[in-house]
Structure formats: C-alpha cells, structure tokens
Coordinates of C-alpha atoms in Angstrom, one line a residue:
X1 CA 8.3 -2.2 -8.2
X2 CA 11.0 0.5 -9.8
X3 CA 13.0 3.4 -9.0
X4 CA 11.9 6.3 -7.3
X5 CA 9.5 8.8 -9.3
X6 CA 8.9 6.4 -12.3
X7 CA 5.0 6.6 -10.6
X8 CA 4.5 4.0 -8.5
X9 CA 1.7 5.9 -5.7
X10 CA -0.3 5.7 -9.6
X11 CA -1.1 2.1 -8.8
X12 CA -2.9 3.2 -5.6
X13 CA -4.6 5.2 -7.5
X14 CA -6.1 2.7 -10.5
X15 CA -7.3 1.0 -7.4
X16 CA -9.6 3.6 -6.4
X17 CA -11.8 3.3 -9.1
X18 CA -12.0 -0.7 -7.8
X19 CA -11.9 -0.1 -4.6
X20 CA -14.8 2.5 -4.1
X21 CA -17.5 0.3 -5.6
X22 CA -20.3 -1.2 -2.9
X23 CA -18.3 -4.9 -3.2
X24 CA -14.8 -3.9 -2.1
X25 CA -12.2 -2.3 0.6
X26 CA -9.4 -0.9 -0.4
X27 CA -7.0 -0.4 3.3
X28 CA -3.3 1.7 3.0
X29 CA -0.4 1.3 5.1
X30 CA 3.3 2.8 4.0
X31 CA 7.1 1.9 5.0
X32 CA 8.4 4.6 6.6
X33 CA 12.7 4.2 7.9
X34 CA 11.7 7.4 10.1
X35 CA 8.7 6.4 11.7
X36 CA 8.6 5.5 15.3
X37 CA 5.7 3.6 15.3
X38 CA 7.9 0.5 15.7
X39 CA 6.8 -2.7 13.5
X40 CA 3.7 -3.4 12.2
X41 CA 3.3 0.2 11.5
X42 CA 1.9 0.3 7.8
X43 CA 0.4 -2.4 8.9
X44 CA -1.2 -1.0 12.2
X45 CA -2.7 1.9 9.7
X46 CA -4.2 0.1 7.3
X47 CA -6.1 -1.7 9.8
X48 CA -7.0 2.0 11.7
X49 CA -8.4 3.2 8.8
X50 CA -10.8 0.1 8.7
X51 CA -12.1 0.3 11.7
X52 CA -12.4 4.1 12.0
X53 CA -14.8 3.5 9.1
X54 CA -15.9 0.8 11.3
X55 CA -16.8 3.5 14.3
X56 CA -18.8 5.5 11.9
X57 CA -21.7 3.0 11.3
X58 CA -25.3 2.6 13.3
X59 CA -25.2 1.3 16.0
X60 CA -26.8 -2.3 14.6
X61 CA -24.0 -2.4 11.7
X62 CA -21.4 -2.4 15.2
X63 CA -22.7 -5.3 17.0
X64 CA -22.1 -7.0 13.7
X65 CA -18.9 -6.4 14.2
X66 CA -18.7 -6.4 17.6
X67 CA -18.9 -10.2 17.0
X68 CA -17.0 -10.7 14.3
X69 CA -14.2 -8.5 15.8
X70 CA -14.4 -10.7 19.4
X71 CA -11.6 -13.4 17.3
X72 CA -9.5 -10.8 16.6
X73 CA -9.0 -9.6 19.9
X74 CA -8.8 -13.3 21.1
X75 CA -5.9 -14.2 19.6
X76 CA -3.9 -10.5 19.3
X77 CA -4.3 -10.2 23.4
X78 CA -3.5 -7.0 25.1
X79 CA -0.1 -6.1 22.7
X80 CA -2.9 -5.6 19.7
X81 CA -5.0 -3.6 21.2
X82 CA -1.8 -1.6 22.6
X83 CA -1.6 -0.9 19.1
X84 CA -4.9 -0.4 17.0
X85 CA -6.5 0.7 20.5
X86 CA -9.7 1.0 18.1
X87 CA -10.3 -2.1 19.1
X88 CA -10.9 -2.1 22.2
X89 CA -13.3 1.3 21.3
X90 CA -15.4 -1.7 19.4
X91 CA -14.9 -4.6 21.5
X92 CA -15.5 -2.8 25.0
X93 CA -15.6 -6.3 27.4
X94 CA -11.7 -6.7 25.1
X95 CA -10.0 -6.9 28.2
X96 CA -11.7 -10.0 29.7
X97 CA -11.2 -12.2 26.1
X98 CA -7.2 -11.9 26.0
X99 CA -5.5 -15.2 25.0
X100 CA -2.5 -16.3 26.2
X101 CA 0.7 -17.8 24.4
X102 CA 3.8 -16.6 22.6
X103 CA 3.1 -12.9 21.7
X104 CA 4.9 -12.6 18.7
X105 CA 2.3 -15.2 17.1
X106 CA -0.4 -14.5 18.5
X107 CA 0.0 -11.5 16.9
X108 CA 0.6 -12.5 13.8
X109 CA -2.7 -14.9 13.7
X110 CA -4.8 -11.3 14.6
X111 CA -3.7 -9.4 11.8
X112 CA -4.3 -12.5 9.8
X113 CA -8.0 -12.4 11.2
X114 CA -8.7 -8.4 11.4
X115 CA -8.0 -8.6 7.6
X116 CA -10.3 -11.3 6.7
X117 CA -13.0 -10.5 8.7
X118 CA -13.5 -7.1 6.3
X119 CA -13.1 -9.7 3.3
X120 CA -15.7 -12.2 2.5
X121 CA -16.8 -14.1 -1.2
X122 CA -18.1 -11.0 -3.5
X123 CA -16.2 -8.7 -1.3
X124 CA -12.7 -8.9 -1.3
X125 CA -10.6 -6.8 0.2
X126 CA -7.1 -5.2 -1.6
X127 CA -4.5 -4.3 1.2
X128 CA -2.0 -1.9 -0.4
X129 CA 1.6 -1.3 0.9
X130 CA 3.5 1.4 0.1
X131 CA 7.8 0.9 0.7
X132 CA 7.9 -2.3 1.9
X133 CA 11.8 -1.2 0.9
X134 CA 11.0 0.4 4.3
X135 CA 8.8 -2.0 6.5
X136 CA 9.8 -3.5 9.3
X137 CA 10.5 -8.2 9.0
X138 CA 7.5 -8.9 11.6
X139 CA 5.3 -7.4 8.6
X140 CA 6.8 -9.2 5.7
X141 CA 6.1 -12.3 8.1
X142 CA 2.5 -11.6 8.3
X143 CA 2.3 -11.0 5.3
X144 CA 3.6 -14.6 4.4
X145 CA 1.5 -16.3 6.5
X146 CA -1.4 -13.8 4.6
X147 CA -0.3 -15.5 1.7
X148 CA 0.5 -19.1 2.2
X149 CA -3.1 -19.5 4.4
X150 CA -4.5 -19.6 0.2
X151 CA -6.8 -16.8 1.2
X152 CA -9.6 -16.3 -1.8
X153 CA -10.6 -13.2 -1.4
X154 CA -7.6 -10.5 -0.4
X155 CA -5.6 -8.6 -2.9
X156 CA -2.2 -7.7 -1.1
X157 CA -0.6 -5.0 -3.4
X158 CA 2.8 -3.9 -2.4
X159 CA 5.0 -1.4 -3.9
X160 CA 9.0 -0.6 -3.6
X161 CA 11.6 1.1 -5.0
X162 CA 13.9 -1.7 -6.3
X163 CA 16.8 0.1 -6.4
X164 CA 17.2 0.2 -2.3
X165 CA 16.6 -3.6 -2.1
X166 CA 20.0 -5.3 -2.4
X167 CA 20.3 -9.1 -2.1
X168 CA 20.9 -8.8 1.9
X169 CA 17.6 -7.3 2.1
X170 CA 14.6 -8.5 3.9
X171 CA 12.7 -7.9 1.0
X172 CA 14.5 -9.3 -1.1
X173 CA 14.7 -12.6 1.4
X174 CA 10.4 -12.5 1.4
X175 CA 10.5 -11.9 -3.1
X176 CA 12.3 -15.2 -2.6
X177 CA 10.7 -17.3 -0.2
X178 CA 7.3 -16.3 -1.7
X179 CA 8.8 -18.0 -4.9
X180 CA 10.5 -21.2 -3.2
X181 CA 6.7 -22.1 -1.4
X182 CA 5.3 -20.9 -5.0
X183 CA 3.1 -18.4 -3.9
X184 CA 1.3 -16.5 -6.6
X185 CA 3.3 -13.6 -7.7
X186 CA 3.0 -11.0 -10.2
X187 CA 5.2 -8.1 -10.3
X188 CA 5.6 -5.4 -12.0
X189 CA 8.8 -3.5 -12.7
X190 CA 8.0 0.1 -13.8
X191 CA 10.9 2.0 -15.9
X192 CA 11.7 5.8 -16.8
X193 CA 9.4 6.3 -20.2
X194 CA 11.1 6.3 -23.8
X195 CA 11.5 9.8 -25.4
X196 CA 8.0 9.5 -27.4
X197 CA 5.9 8.4 -24.3
X198 CA 7.9 11.4 -22.5
X199 CA 6.8 14.0 -25.4
X200 CA 3.1 12.7 -24.3
X201 CA 3.0 13.4 -20.7
X202 CA 4.6 16.6 -21.7
X203 CA 1.9 17.2 -24.2
X204 CA -0.9 16.1 -21.8
X205 CA 0.3 18.1 -19.4
X206 CA 0.6 21.1 -21.8
X207 CA -3.1 20.6 -23.4
X208 CA -1.2 21.0 -26.6
X209 CA 0.1 18.9 -29.8
X210 CA 2.0 21.4 -31.6
X211 CA 5.6 20.6 -32.9
X212 CA 7.1 23.5 -30.5
X213 CA 7.3 21.3 -27.9
X214 CA 9.7 19.1 -29.7
X215 CA 13.1 20.8 -28.6
X216 CA 11.4 21.1 -24.7
X217 CA 11.0 17.1 -24.8
X218 CA 14.2 16.6 -26.0
X219 CA 15.4 19.1 -23.0
X220 CA 13.1 17.8 -20.8
X221 CA 14.8 13.9 -21.5
X222 CA 17.7 15.7 -21.2
X223 CA 17.0 16.5 -17.5
X224 CA 15.2 13.8 -16.3
X225 CA 15.8 10.0 -18.3
X226 CA 12.7 9.9 -18.3
X227 CA 11.4 9.8 -14.8
X228 CA 8.1 11.8 -14.8
X229 CA 8.4 12.8 -11.8
X230 CA 11.4 14.9 -12.2
X231 CA 9.6 15.5 -15.6
X232 CA 6.6 17.2 -14.0
X233 CA 8.5 18.6 -11.0
X234 CA 10.9 20.3 -13.8
X235 CA 8.1 21.6 -15.8
X236 CA 6.7 22.7 -13.3
X237 CA 10.0 25.1 -12.5
X238 CA 10.4 26.3 -15.4
X239 CA 6.8 27.3 -15.6
X240 CA 7.7 29.5 -12.4
X241 CA 10.9 31.0 -13.1
X242 CA 8.6 32.5 -16.8
X243 CA 11.3 30.1 -19.2
X244 CA 7.0 27.9 -19.8
X245 CA 4.7 29.6 -21.7
X246 CA 1.4 27.9 -22.8

C-alpha cells in the first residue's frame, strides 16, 4: 500500500524474475473505477491471461488442460463462460457441463478451481492484483474465499492507494476480515523518499555522483516531497525544457 507515485507497480516488476522461471506463473489483474467490465474484472483479466497462454500450446498439452478445466466450467456455469470466453474455446462441450445452484456461489467456486488448476507443489502461482481500492466487492469476496481455503501454492499480492481507503471502504473491511480470521497477511507500506534516498535516485537517473547535483536534489525534494514518480517526471520536464543538462 502507498500513495500514488511511490512505486507500487515496481513491486510487480520485481516479481517478474521469479515468475519468469519455468516453475512459477504470474497472473495479473487491475481494478479500474472507470471500467464498465462489471464484477470480477480484475480476476477475469488475470484468468484470461493464463488461459490465452494455454490456447497457444500444442494439441497434446491442450488436451491435458481441457480435462483440468472441465471442473472449472462445471462449477462456474454460463455466467463464467460469458466472462471468460477462452474457456469455451478450450472446453468445446462446455454447455453440457453446466451445474445448477446459486450463480454467485458457483462463480466464486469456479474462480477458486481455475486458479488452483494453474498451481501445484513446486509450481506456484502468483496472483498480482493492482489498484485494489478500485475493485468491486465480488472480487474481494473471491480473494477472501481463496485465502480461507489454506492454499499452499498460490501467493496473492494486492496493491492499493492507502489515501483512497477510508475506514468505511470495502477494502478496509476486507483487510479487517482477513485479520479477524487469522489469515496470514503481510503489509508493506511504501512512502515518499527522504532526501538522502532522493539524492541516490537522482544520481542514478542522471548517471552522476558529482556534488553539483546537491542543489538540484534540494529543489526536486521541495517540489515533489520525495514522491519517486513525481521526481522523475519533474526531472524529465526540466530536461525537455532545456533547463537541465547532464
């Protein structure tokens, strides 16, 4: 968690070397308050990314995945197929597998089955969800249900803007519920940089350790309060306007 511009997306980039191995998968989704995609949008984005990779496999491997995903289709029903059309492409007889029952409960269970299908001992799945403060309550319910199943092979990484989450926000209630149920939860707070760290960032950006950057560091710190994103934008603006040469 942290304010806008403090570098939360860099946490995602830090996961890529781990997830880039043959043993770990990375699925990414993002909350968007301006999207008209409806409930579960972040989870759908993550799921579709995984399934599109499956569709690129050869027919032999695709057959194995077809069997794995039958239980997902059966649990989710036509609502899931509408959200994730790739499932119908992988499991062509999907319409004959649909289960009955409460649609919302089936969807939650189906998402759980889907992400579990992509994880196993020695082959974990990292589910990275950005801008959780903008996601919907249905998505948070699925994440909570995933966490309550004591999964051993899925790591859920959620990122949110702390300044947008009030005590009455759905995400605040979600976090409180995780704590109340003693679900393992690690919180990492990202803050603006103190001036000495800002100096290192600016020195790296300009590829210079010369003392001449000290007045620049003071100026940038005063203008941006040490917000890394704002600092880099400010430096870029100075360079674009011909006010900074290095």
